[in-house]
PDB file of C-alpha atoms in Angstrom:
ATOM      1  CA  VAL A   1      -1.664   7.439  -5.197  1.00 69.00           C
ATOM      2  CA  GLN A   2       1.150   9.964  -5.117  1.00 79.00           C
ATOM      3  CA  LYS A   3       4.370  10.295  -7.087  1.00 82.00           C
ATOM      4  CA  GLY A   4       6.984   7.977  -5.605  1.00 81.00           C
ATOM      5  CA  ASP A   5       4.456   5.585  -4.087  1.00 77.00           C
ATOM      6  CA  PHE A   6       5.297   1.908  -4.448  1.00 72.00           C
ATOM      7  CA  ARG A   7       2.427  -0.238  -5.664  1.00 70.00           C
ATOM      8  CA  ALA A   8       2.350  -3.991  -5.197  1.00 69.00           C
ATOM      9  CA  GLY A   9      -0.507  -5.646  -6.991  1.00 65.00           C
ATOM     10  CA  TYR A  10      -2.758  -8.443  -5.909  1.00 69.00           C
ATOM     11  CA  TYR A  11      -6.123  -9.622  -7.215  1.00 66.00           C
ATOM     12  CA  ARG A  12      -7.418  -6.072  -7.782  1.00 72.00           C
ATOM     13  CA  ASP A  13      -4.597  -4.928 -10.044  1.00 78.00           C
ATOM     14  CA  GLN A  14      -7.006  -3.935 -12.791  1.00 81.00           C
ATOM     15  CA  THR A  15      -8.648  -1.215 -10.710  1.00 82.00           C
ATOM     16  CA  ILE A  16      -5.377   0.504  -9.760  1.00 82.00           C
ATOM     17  CA  MET A  17      -4.192   0.354 -13.374  1.00 82.00           C
ATOM     18  CA  MET A  18      -7.477   1.883 -14.534  1.00 86.00           C
ATOM     19  CA  ALA A  19      -7.280   4.565 -11.818  1.00 85.00           C
ATOM     20  CA  LEU A  20      -3.752   5.426 -12.996  1.00 84.00           C
ATOM     21  CA  ASP A  21      -5.066   5.621 -16.589  1.00 88.00           C
ATOM     22  CA  GLN A  22      -2.697   2.824 -17.610  1.00 82.00           C
ATOM     23  CA  LEU A  23      -5.423   0.358 -18.632  1.00 83.00           C
ATOM     24  CA  SER A  24      -8.570   0.974 -20.639  1.00 87.00           C
ATOM     25  CA  ILE A  25     -11.733  -1.120 -20.645  1.00 87.00           C
ATOM     26  CA  GLU A  26     -10.938  -2.077 -24.252  1.00 86.00           C
ATOM     27  CA  GLN A  27      -7.451  -3.312 -23.294  1.00 84.00           C
ATOM     28  CA  PHE A  28      -8.850  -5.224 -20.325  1.00 83.00           C
ATOM     29  CA  PHE A  29     -11.380  -7.107 -22.464  1.00 85.00           C
ATOM     30  CA  SER A  30      -8.828  -7.634 -25.238  1.00 83.00           C
ATOM     31  CA  GLY A  31      -6.742  -9.532 -22.685  1.00 80.00           C
ATOM     32  CA  LEU A  32      -9.720 -11.568 -21.477  1.00 81.00           C
ATOM     33  CA  TYR A  33     -10.553 -12.621 -25.030  1.00 84.00           C
ATOM     34  CA  ALA A  34      -6.897 -13.395 -25.951  1.00 83.00           C
ATOM     35  CA  ASN A  35      -6.568 -10.693 -28.602  1.00 86.00           C
ATOM     36  CA  THR A  36      -3.151 -11.231 -30.241  1.00 87.00           C
ATOM     37  CA  ASN A  37      -2.888  -7.636 -31.524  1.00 86.00           C
ATOM     38  CA  LEU A  38      -0.248  -5.828 -29.404  1.00 81.00           C
ATOM     39  CA  GLU A  39      -1.792  -2.448 -30.221  1.00 80.00           C
ATOM     40  CA  GLU A  40      -5.086  -3.529 -28.663  1.00 82.00           C
ATOM     41  CA  GLU A  41      -3.696  -5.810 -25.911  1.00 80.00           C
ATOM     42  CA  PRO A  42      -0.228  -4.409 -25.092  1.00 75.00           C
ATOM     43  CA  MET A  43       0.603  -6.487 -22.003  1.00 73.00           C
ATOM     44  CA  SER A  44       1.020  -9.932 -23.567  1.00 78.00           C
ATOM     45  CA  ALA A  45      -0.940 -10.103 -26.832  1.00 79.00           C
ATOM     46  CA  GLY A  46      -3.455 -12.416 -25.198  1.00 77.00           C
ATOM     47  CA  ARG A  47      -0.901 -14.881 -23.824  1.00 78.00           C
ATOM     48  CA  GLN A  48      -1.385 -14.303 -20.080  1.00 76.00           C
ATOM     49  CA  MET A  49      -4.263 -14.447 -17.644  1.00 70.00           C
ATOM     50  CA  GLY A  50      -6.104 -11.167 -17.143  1.00 66.00           C
ATOM     51  CA  GLY A  51      -4.444  -8.805 -14.683  1.00 63.00           C
ATOM     52  CA  HIS A  52      -0.865  -9.977 -15.255  1.00 66.00           C
ATOM     53  CA  PHE A  53       0.734  -6.736 -16.345  1.00 64.00           C
ATOM     54  CA  THR A  54       4.090  -6.585 -18.086  1.00 68.00           C
ATOM     55  CA  THR A  55       6.478  -4.101 -19.653  1.00 68.00           C
ATOM     56  CA  HIS A  56       8.223  -4.747 -22.939  1.00 72.00           C
ATOM     57  CA  PHE A  57      11.939  -4.560 -22.149  1.00 77.00           C
ATOM     58  CA  LEU A  58      13.098  -5.192 -25.721  1.00 80.00           C
ATOM     59  CA  ASP A  59      12.469  -3.094 -28.812  1.00 84.00           C
ATOM     60  CA  GLU A  60      11.511  -4.483 -32.240  1.00 84.00           C
ATOM     61  CA  ASN A  61      15.232  -5.109 -32.985  1.00 88.00           C
ATOM     62  CA  GLY A  62      15.777  -7.169 -29.840  1.00 84.00           C
ATOM     63  CA  GLN A  63      17.715  -4.398 -28.086  1.00 87.00           C
ATOM     64  CA  TRP A  64      17.135  -3.466 -24.434  1.00 87.00           C
ATOM     65  CA  LYS A  65      14.979  -0.365 -23.971  1.00 86.00           C
ATOM     66  CA  ASP A  66      16.071   2.397 -21.605  1.00 83.00           C
ATOM     67  CA  LEU A  67      13.208   2.185 -19.130  1.00 73.00           C
TER      68      LEU A  67
END
C-alpha cells in the first residue's frame, strides 16, 4: 500500500486495517464482544458487526470535525 492508494474493503477489511496499523487485536476483539467503551472499541462502541469501520465525523459538542 502506497500513499494515495485507494482502498475498497470487502470481507478481509480487518487484515488491511491491521497492516496499516489502524486496528489492533484488542480493538478487533472489543468489537466482536460488543465492548461499549469508545476508547477500547473506537469504530462503533460495539454497535456494528466486526469489520464495519467508521470515522467519527462529529466532536463531543456535536460539531463537524475537519477531517
